[in-house]
PDB file of C-alpha atoms in Angstrom:
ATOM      1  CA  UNK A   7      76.234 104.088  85.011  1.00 46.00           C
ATOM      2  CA  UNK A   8      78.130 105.573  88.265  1.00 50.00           C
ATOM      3  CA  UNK A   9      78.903 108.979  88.275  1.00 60.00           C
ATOM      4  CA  UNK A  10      81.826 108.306  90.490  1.00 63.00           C
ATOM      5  CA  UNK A  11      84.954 110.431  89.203  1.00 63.00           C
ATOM      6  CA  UNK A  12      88.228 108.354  87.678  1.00 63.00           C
ATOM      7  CA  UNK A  13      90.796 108.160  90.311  1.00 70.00           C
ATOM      8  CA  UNK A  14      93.246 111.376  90.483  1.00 76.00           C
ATOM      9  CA  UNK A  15      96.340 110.642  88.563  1.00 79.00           C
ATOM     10  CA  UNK A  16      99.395 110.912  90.664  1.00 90.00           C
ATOM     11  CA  UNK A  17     101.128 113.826  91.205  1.00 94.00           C
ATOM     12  CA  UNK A  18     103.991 113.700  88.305  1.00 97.00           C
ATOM     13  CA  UNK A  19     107.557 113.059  89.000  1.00 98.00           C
ATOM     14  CA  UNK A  20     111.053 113.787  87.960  1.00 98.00           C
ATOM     15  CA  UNK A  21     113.179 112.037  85.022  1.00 98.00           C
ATOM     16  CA  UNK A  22     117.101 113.470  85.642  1.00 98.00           C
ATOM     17  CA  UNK A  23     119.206 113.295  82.524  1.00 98.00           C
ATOM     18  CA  UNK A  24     122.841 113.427  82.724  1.00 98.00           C
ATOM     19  CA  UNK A  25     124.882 115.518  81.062  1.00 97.00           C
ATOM     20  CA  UNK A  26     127.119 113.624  78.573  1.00 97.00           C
ATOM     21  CA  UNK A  27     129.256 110.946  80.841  1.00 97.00           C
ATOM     22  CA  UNK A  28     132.968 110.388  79.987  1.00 96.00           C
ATOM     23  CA  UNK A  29     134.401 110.491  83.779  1.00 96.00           C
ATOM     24  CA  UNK A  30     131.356 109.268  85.971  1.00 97.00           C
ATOM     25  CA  UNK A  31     133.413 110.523  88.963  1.00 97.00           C
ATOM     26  CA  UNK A  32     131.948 113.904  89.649  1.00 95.00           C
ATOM     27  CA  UNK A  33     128.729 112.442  88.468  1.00 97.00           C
ATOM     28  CA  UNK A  34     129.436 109.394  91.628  1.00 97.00           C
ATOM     29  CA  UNK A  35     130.336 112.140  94.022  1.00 97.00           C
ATOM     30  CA  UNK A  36     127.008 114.642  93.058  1.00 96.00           C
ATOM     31  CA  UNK A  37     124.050 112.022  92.959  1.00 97.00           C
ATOM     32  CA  UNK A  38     123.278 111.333  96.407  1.00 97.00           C
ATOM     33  CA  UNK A  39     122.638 114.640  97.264  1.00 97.00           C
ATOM     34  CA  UNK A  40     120.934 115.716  93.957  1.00 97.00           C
ATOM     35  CA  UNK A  41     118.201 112.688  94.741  1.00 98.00           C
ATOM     36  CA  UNK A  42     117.914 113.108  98.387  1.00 98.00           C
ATOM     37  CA  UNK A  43     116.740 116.852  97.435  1.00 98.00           C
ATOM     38  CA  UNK A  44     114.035 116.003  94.901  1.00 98.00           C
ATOM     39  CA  UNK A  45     111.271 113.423  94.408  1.00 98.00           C
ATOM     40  CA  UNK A  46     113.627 111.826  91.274  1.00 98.00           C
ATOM     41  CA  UNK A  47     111.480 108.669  89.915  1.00 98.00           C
ATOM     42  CA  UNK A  48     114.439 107.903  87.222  1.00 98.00           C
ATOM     43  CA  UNK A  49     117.892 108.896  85.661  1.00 98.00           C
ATOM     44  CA  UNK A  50     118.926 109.124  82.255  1.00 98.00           C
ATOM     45  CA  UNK A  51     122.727 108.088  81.445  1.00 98.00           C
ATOM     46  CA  UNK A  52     123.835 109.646  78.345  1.00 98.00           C
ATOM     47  CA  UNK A  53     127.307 108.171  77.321  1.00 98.00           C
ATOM     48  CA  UNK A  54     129.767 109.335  75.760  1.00 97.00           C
ATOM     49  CA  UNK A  55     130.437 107.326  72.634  1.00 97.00           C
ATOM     50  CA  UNK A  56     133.125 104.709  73.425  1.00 97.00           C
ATOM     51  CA  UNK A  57     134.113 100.731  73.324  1.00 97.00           C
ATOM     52  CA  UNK A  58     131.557  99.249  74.884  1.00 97.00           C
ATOM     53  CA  UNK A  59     133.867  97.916  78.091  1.00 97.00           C
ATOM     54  CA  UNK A  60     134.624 101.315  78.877  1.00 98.00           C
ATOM     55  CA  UNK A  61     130.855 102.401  78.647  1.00 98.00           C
ATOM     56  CA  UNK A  62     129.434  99.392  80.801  1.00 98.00           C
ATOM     57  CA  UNK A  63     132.069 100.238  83.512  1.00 98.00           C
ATOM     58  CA  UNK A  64     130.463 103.839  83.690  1.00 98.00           C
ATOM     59  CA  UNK A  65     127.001 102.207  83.895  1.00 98.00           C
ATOM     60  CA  UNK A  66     128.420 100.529  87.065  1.00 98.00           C
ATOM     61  CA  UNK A  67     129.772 103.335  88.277  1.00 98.00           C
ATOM     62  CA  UNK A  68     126.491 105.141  88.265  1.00 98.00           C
ATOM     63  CA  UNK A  69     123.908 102.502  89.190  1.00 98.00           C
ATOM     64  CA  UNK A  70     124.652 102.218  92.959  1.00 98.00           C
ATOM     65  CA  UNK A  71     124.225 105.845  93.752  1.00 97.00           C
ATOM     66  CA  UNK A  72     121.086 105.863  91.627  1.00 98.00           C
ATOM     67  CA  UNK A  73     119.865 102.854  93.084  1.00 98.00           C
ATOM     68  CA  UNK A  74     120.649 103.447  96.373  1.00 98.00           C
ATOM     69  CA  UNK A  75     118.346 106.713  96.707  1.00 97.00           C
ATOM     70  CA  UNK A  76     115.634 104.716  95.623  1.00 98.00           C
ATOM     71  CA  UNK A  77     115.563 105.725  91.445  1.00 98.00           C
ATOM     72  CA  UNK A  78     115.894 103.638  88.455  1.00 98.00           C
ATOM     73  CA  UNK A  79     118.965 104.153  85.759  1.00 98.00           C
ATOM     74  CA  UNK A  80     118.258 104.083  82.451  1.00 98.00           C
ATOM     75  CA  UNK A  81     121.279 103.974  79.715  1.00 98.00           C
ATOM     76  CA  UNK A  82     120.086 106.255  76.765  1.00 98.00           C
ATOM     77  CA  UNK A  83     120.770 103.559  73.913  1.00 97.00           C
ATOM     78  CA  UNK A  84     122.727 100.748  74.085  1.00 97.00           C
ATOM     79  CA  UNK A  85     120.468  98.719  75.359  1.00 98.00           C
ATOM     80  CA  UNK A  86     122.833  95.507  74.812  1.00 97.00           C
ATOM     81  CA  UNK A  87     124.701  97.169  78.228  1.00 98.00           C
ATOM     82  CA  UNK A  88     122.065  97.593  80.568  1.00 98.00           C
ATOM     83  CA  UNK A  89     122.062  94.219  82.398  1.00 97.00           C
ATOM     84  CA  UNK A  90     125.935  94.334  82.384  1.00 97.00           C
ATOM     85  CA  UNK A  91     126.483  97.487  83.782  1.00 98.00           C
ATOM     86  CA  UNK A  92     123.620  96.641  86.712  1.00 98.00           C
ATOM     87  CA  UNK A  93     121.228  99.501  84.669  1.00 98.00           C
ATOM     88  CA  UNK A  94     117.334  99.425  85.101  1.00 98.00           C
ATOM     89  CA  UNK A  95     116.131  99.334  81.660  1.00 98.00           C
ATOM     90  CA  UNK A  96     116.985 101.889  78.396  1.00 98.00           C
ATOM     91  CA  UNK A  97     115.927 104.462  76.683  1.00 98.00           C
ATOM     92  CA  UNK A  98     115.451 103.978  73.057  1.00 98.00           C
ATOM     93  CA  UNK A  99     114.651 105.947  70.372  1.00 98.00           C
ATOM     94  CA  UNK A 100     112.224 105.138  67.193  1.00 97.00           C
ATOM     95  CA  UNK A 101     110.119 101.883  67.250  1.00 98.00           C
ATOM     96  CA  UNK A 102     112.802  99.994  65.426  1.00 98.00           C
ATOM     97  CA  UNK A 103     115.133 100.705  68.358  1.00 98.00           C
ATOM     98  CA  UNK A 104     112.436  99.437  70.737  1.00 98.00           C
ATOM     99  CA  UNK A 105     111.301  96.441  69.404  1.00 97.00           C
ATOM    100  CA  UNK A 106     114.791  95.376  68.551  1.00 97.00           C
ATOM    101  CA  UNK A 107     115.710  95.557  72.564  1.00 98.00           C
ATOM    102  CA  UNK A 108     112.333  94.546  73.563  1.00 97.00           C
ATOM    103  CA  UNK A 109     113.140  91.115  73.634  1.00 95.00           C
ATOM    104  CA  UNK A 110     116.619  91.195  76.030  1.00 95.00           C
ATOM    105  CA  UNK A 111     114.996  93.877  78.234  1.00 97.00           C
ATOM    106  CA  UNK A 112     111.550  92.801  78.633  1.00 95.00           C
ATOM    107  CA  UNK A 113     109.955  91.705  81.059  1.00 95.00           C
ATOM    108  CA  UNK A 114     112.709  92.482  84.211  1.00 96.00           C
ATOM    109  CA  UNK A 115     114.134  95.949  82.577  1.00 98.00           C
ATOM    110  CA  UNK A 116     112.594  99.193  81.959  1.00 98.00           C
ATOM    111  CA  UNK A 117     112.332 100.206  77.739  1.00 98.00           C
ATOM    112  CA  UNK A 118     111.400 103.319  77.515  1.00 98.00           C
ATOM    113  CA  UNK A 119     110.933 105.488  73.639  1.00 98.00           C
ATOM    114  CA  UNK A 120     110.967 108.798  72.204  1.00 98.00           C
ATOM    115  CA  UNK A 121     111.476 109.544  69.157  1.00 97.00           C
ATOM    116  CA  UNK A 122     107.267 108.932  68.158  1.00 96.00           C
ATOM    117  CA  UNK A 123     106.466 111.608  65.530  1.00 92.00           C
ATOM    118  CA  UNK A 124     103.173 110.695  65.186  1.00 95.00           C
ATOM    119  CA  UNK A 125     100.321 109.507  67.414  1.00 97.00           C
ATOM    120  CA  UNK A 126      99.663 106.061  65.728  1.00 97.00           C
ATOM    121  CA  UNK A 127     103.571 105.396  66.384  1.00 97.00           C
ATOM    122  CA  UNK A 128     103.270 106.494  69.961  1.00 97.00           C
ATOM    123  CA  UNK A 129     100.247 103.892  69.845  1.00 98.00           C
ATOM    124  CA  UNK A 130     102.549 101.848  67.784  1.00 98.00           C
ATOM    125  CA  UNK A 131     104.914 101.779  70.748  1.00 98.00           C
ATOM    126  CA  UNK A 132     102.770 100.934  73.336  1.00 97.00           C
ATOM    127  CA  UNK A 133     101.309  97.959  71.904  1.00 96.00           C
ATOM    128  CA  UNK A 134     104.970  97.063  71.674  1.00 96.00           C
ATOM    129  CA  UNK A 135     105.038  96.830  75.119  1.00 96.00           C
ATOM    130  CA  UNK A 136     106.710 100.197  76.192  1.00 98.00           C
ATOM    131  CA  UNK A 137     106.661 101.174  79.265  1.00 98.00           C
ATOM    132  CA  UNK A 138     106.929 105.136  78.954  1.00 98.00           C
ATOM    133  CA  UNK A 139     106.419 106.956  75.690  1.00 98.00           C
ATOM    134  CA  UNK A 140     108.187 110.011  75.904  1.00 98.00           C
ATOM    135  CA  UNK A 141     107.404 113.100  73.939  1.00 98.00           C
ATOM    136  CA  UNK A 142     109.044 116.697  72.699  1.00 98.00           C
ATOM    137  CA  UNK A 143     112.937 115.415  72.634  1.00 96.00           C
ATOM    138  CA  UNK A 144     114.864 116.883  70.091  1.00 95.00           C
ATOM    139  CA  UNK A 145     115.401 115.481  66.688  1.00 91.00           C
ATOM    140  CA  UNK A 146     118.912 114.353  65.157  1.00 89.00           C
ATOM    141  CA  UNK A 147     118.705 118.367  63.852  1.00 92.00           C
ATOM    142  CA  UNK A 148     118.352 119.664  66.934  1.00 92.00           C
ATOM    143  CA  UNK A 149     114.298 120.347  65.910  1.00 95.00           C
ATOM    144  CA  UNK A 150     111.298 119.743  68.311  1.00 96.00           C
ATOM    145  CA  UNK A 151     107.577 120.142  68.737  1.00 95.00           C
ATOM    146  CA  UNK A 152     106.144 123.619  70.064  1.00 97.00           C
ATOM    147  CA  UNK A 153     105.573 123.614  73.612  1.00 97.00           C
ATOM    148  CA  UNK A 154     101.901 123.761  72.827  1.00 97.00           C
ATOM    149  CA  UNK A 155     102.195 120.569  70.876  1.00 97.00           C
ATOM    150  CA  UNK A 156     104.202 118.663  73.401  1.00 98.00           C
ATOM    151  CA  UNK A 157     101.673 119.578  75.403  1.00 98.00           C
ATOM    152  CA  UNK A 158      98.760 118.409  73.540  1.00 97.00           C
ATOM    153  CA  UNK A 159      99.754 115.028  73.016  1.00 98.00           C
ATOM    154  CA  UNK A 160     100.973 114.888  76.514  1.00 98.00           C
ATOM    155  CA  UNK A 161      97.110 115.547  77.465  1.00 97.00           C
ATOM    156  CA  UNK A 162      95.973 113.166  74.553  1.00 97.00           C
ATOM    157  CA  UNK A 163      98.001 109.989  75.763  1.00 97.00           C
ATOM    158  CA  UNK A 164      97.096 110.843  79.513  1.00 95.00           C
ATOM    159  CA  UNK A 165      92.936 110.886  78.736  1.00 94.00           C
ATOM    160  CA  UNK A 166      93.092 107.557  76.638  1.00 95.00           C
ATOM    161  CA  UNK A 167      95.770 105.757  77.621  1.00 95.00           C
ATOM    162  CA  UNK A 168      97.641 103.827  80.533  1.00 93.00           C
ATOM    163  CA  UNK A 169     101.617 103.462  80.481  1.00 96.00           C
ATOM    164  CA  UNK A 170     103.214 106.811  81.245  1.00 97.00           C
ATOM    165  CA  UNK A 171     103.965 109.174  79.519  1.00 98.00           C
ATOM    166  CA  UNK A 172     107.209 111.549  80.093  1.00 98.00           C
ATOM    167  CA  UNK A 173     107.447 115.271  78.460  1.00 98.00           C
ATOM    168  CA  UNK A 174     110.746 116.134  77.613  1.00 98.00           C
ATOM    169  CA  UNK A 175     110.978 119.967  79.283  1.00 98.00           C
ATOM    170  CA  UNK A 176     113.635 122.519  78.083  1.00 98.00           C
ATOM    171  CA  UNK A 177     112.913 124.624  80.926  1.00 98.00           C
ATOM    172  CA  UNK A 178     111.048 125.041  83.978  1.00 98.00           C
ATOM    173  CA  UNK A 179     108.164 126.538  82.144  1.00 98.00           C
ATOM    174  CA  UNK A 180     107.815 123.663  79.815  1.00 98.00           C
ATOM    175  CA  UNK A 181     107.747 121.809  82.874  1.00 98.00           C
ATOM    176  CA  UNK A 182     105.024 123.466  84.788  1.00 98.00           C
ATOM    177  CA  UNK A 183     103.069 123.149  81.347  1.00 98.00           C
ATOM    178  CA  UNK A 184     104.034 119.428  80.854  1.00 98.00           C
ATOM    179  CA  UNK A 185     102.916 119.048  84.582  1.00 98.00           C
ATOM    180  CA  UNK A 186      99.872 120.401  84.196  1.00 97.00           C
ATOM    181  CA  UNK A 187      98.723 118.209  80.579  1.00 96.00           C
ATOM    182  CA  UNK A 188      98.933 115.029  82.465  1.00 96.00           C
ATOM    183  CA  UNK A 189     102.803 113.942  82.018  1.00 98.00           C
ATOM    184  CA  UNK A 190     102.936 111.134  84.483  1.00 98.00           C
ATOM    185  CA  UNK A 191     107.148 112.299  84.679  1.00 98.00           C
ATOM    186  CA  UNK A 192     108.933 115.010  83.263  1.00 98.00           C
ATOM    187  CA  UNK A 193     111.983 114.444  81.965  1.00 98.00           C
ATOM    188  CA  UNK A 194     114.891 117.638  83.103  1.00 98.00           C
ATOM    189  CA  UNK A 195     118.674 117.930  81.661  1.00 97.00           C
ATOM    190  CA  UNK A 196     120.431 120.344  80.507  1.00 97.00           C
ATOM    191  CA  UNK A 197     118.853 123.493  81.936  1.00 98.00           C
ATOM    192  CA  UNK A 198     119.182 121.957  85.194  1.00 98.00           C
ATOM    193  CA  UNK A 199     122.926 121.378  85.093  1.00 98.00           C
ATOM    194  CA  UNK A 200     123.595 124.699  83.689  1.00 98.00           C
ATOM    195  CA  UNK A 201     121.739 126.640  86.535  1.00 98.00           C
ATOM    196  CA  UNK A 202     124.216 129.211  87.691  1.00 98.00           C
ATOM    197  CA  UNK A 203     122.607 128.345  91.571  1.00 98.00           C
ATOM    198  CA  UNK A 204     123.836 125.131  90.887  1.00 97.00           C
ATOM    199  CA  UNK A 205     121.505 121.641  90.024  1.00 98.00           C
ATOM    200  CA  UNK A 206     120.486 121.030  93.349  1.00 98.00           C
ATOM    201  CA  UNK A 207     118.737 124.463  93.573  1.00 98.00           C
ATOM    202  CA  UNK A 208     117.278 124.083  90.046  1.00 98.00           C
ATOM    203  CA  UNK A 209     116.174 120.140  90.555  1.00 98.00           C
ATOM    204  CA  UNK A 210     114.318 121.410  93.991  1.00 98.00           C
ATOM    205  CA  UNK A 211     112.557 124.266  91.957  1.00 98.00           C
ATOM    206  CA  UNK A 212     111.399 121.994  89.247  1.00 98.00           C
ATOM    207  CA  UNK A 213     110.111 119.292  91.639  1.00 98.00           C
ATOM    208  CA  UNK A 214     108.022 121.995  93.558  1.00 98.00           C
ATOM    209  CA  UNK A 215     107.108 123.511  90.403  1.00 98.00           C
ATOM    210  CA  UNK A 216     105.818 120.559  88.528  1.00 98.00           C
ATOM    211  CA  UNK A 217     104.133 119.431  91.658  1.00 97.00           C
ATOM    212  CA  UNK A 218     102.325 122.821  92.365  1.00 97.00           C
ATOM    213  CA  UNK A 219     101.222 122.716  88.672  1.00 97.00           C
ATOM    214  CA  UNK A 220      99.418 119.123  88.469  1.00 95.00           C
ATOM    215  CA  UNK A 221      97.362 120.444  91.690  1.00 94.00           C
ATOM    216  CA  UNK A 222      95.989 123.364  90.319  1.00 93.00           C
ATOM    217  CA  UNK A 223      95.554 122.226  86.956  1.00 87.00           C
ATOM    218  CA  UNK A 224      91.768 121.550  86.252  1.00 77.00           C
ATOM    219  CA  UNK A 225      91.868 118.147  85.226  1.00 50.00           C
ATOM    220  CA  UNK A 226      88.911 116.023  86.215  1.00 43.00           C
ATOM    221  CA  UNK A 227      85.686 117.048  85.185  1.00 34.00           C
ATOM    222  CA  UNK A 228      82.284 115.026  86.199  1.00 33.00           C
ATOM    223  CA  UNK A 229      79.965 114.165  83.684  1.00 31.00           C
ATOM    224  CA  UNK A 230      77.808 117.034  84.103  1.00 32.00           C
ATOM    225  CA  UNK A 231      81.393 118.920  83.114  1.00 34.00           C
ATOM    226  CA  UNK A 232      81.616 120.720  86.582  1.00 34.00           C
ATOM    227  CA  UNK A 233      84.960 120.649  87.874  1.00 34.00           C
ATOM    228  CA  UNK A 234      86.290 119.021  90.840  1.00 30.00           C
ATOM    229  CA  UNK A 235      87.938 121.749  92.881  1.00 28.00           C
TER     230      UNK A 235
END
C-alpha cells in the first residue's frame, strides 16, 4: 500500500453571478475588466423574466465578453436558451430541472445544480451526470444552510467525491470558509456588486482571499495523520 499523499486539489476559483440582467449594456461595457482583474473560472447570467427572444438576445450579448477573457457563461435556468444565445451550459436547480436539460445540454454544455437539500440528492445529481453540485444558495424563501453546514458538506463532497463542487458565499467570509472546506469554485454575487469600492475591488479581494485560504488550510493528512505543511 503506498504511502504517497493524494495529489493537492487545485487552488479554488471564482463563479461571478450577475446581478439580475434586463439591459446587458452596462453589463457588455464592465466584463472585460472585471475578468482581466480576477482568476474568474465561470459567470452566472441571471435574467430577468421575459419572452424568450428577448432573453436569448441578452445571452448573446453577454457570451463574447465572457468568452473572450477566457470564462464560461452559464444562463441560470432556461436551459432551452443556452445553445441559442452561444451560452456554455446552465445552471439548474432541483434534480428534476437537471435531468430534464440533461439530455439537450449534455455532453458539449456545462449543467450545473443547486438546489440538493440532502446528501443522497447531491449524490443523486452526480450520478445524473452533473458537472458541479453547488451548495448553500438560497431557497424560494429566501432560507439557507448555516455557514457551518455549507461548509460541511462542502468538505464531505470534496473527500469522497470527484466533479466539483461550488459553495454559494454571501460574503467574503463565507468565502474564505468555503475556500478552505475544499470548494473546487466559489460562487460570488450580490455582495460583490454592492461593494461601495466598486466590484472590481471586491472581485480582486475575494480571489486573493479564497486563494490565501485553500493554502493555509490543513487539508492533506498522511496516513500516520501528520500534516503536510
Amino acid at each position: 500500500m503506498s504511502n504517497k499523499p493524494p495529489p493537492p486539489r487545485p487552488a479554488p476559483r471564482l463563479y461571478l453571478a450577475t446581478p439580475i440582467v434586463e439591459d446587458p449594456a452596462r453589463l457588455v461595457a464592465e466584463l472585460p475588466g472585471l475578468l482581466a482583474s480576477a482568476d474568474v473560472a465561470a459567470v452566472l447570467l441571471r435574467l430577468k423574466e421575459t419572452d424568450q427572444r428577448t432573453m436569448i438576445s441578452r445571452v448573446k450579448a453577454l457570451a463574447p465578453p465572457v468568452q473572450k477573457a477566457g470564462a464560461a457563461l452559464l444562463v441560470d435556468g432556461h436551459p432551452d436558451i443556452v445553445a441559442r444565445g452561444g451560452a456554455d451550459g446552465a445552471h439548474l436547480t432541483g434534480l428534476a430541472a437537471l435531468e430534464e436539460a440533461v439530455p439537450s445540454l449534455k455532453p458539449d454544455r456545462i449543467a450545473g445544480v443547486g438546489g440538493l437539500a440532502t446528501r443522497h440528492d447531491s449524490m443523486s445529481a452526480g450520478e445524473m451526470g452533473a458537472d458541479y453540485m453547488l451548495f448553500g444558495e438560497p431557497d424560494e424563501k429566501g432560507q439557507r444552510p448555516s455557514s457551518q453546514a455549507i461548509a460541511e458538506r462542502l468538505d464531505w463532497w470534496a473527500e469522497l467525491f470527484e466533479p466539483p463542487c461550488v459553495g454559494f458565499a454571501t460574503s467574503l467570509e463565507e468565502a474564505r470558509d468555503f475556500a478552505a472546506s475544499g470548494a473546487d469554485f466559489v460562487l460570488v454575487g450580490d455582495f460583490i456588486w454592492a461593494d461601495p469600492r466598486g466590484p472590481k475591488a471586491a472581485l480582486v479581494e475575494a480571489d486573493a482571499a479564497i486563494k490565501k485560504a485553500h493554502a493555509t488550510a490543513p487539508a492533506s493528512q498522511d496516513p500516520a495523520g501528520q500534516e503536510h505543511g
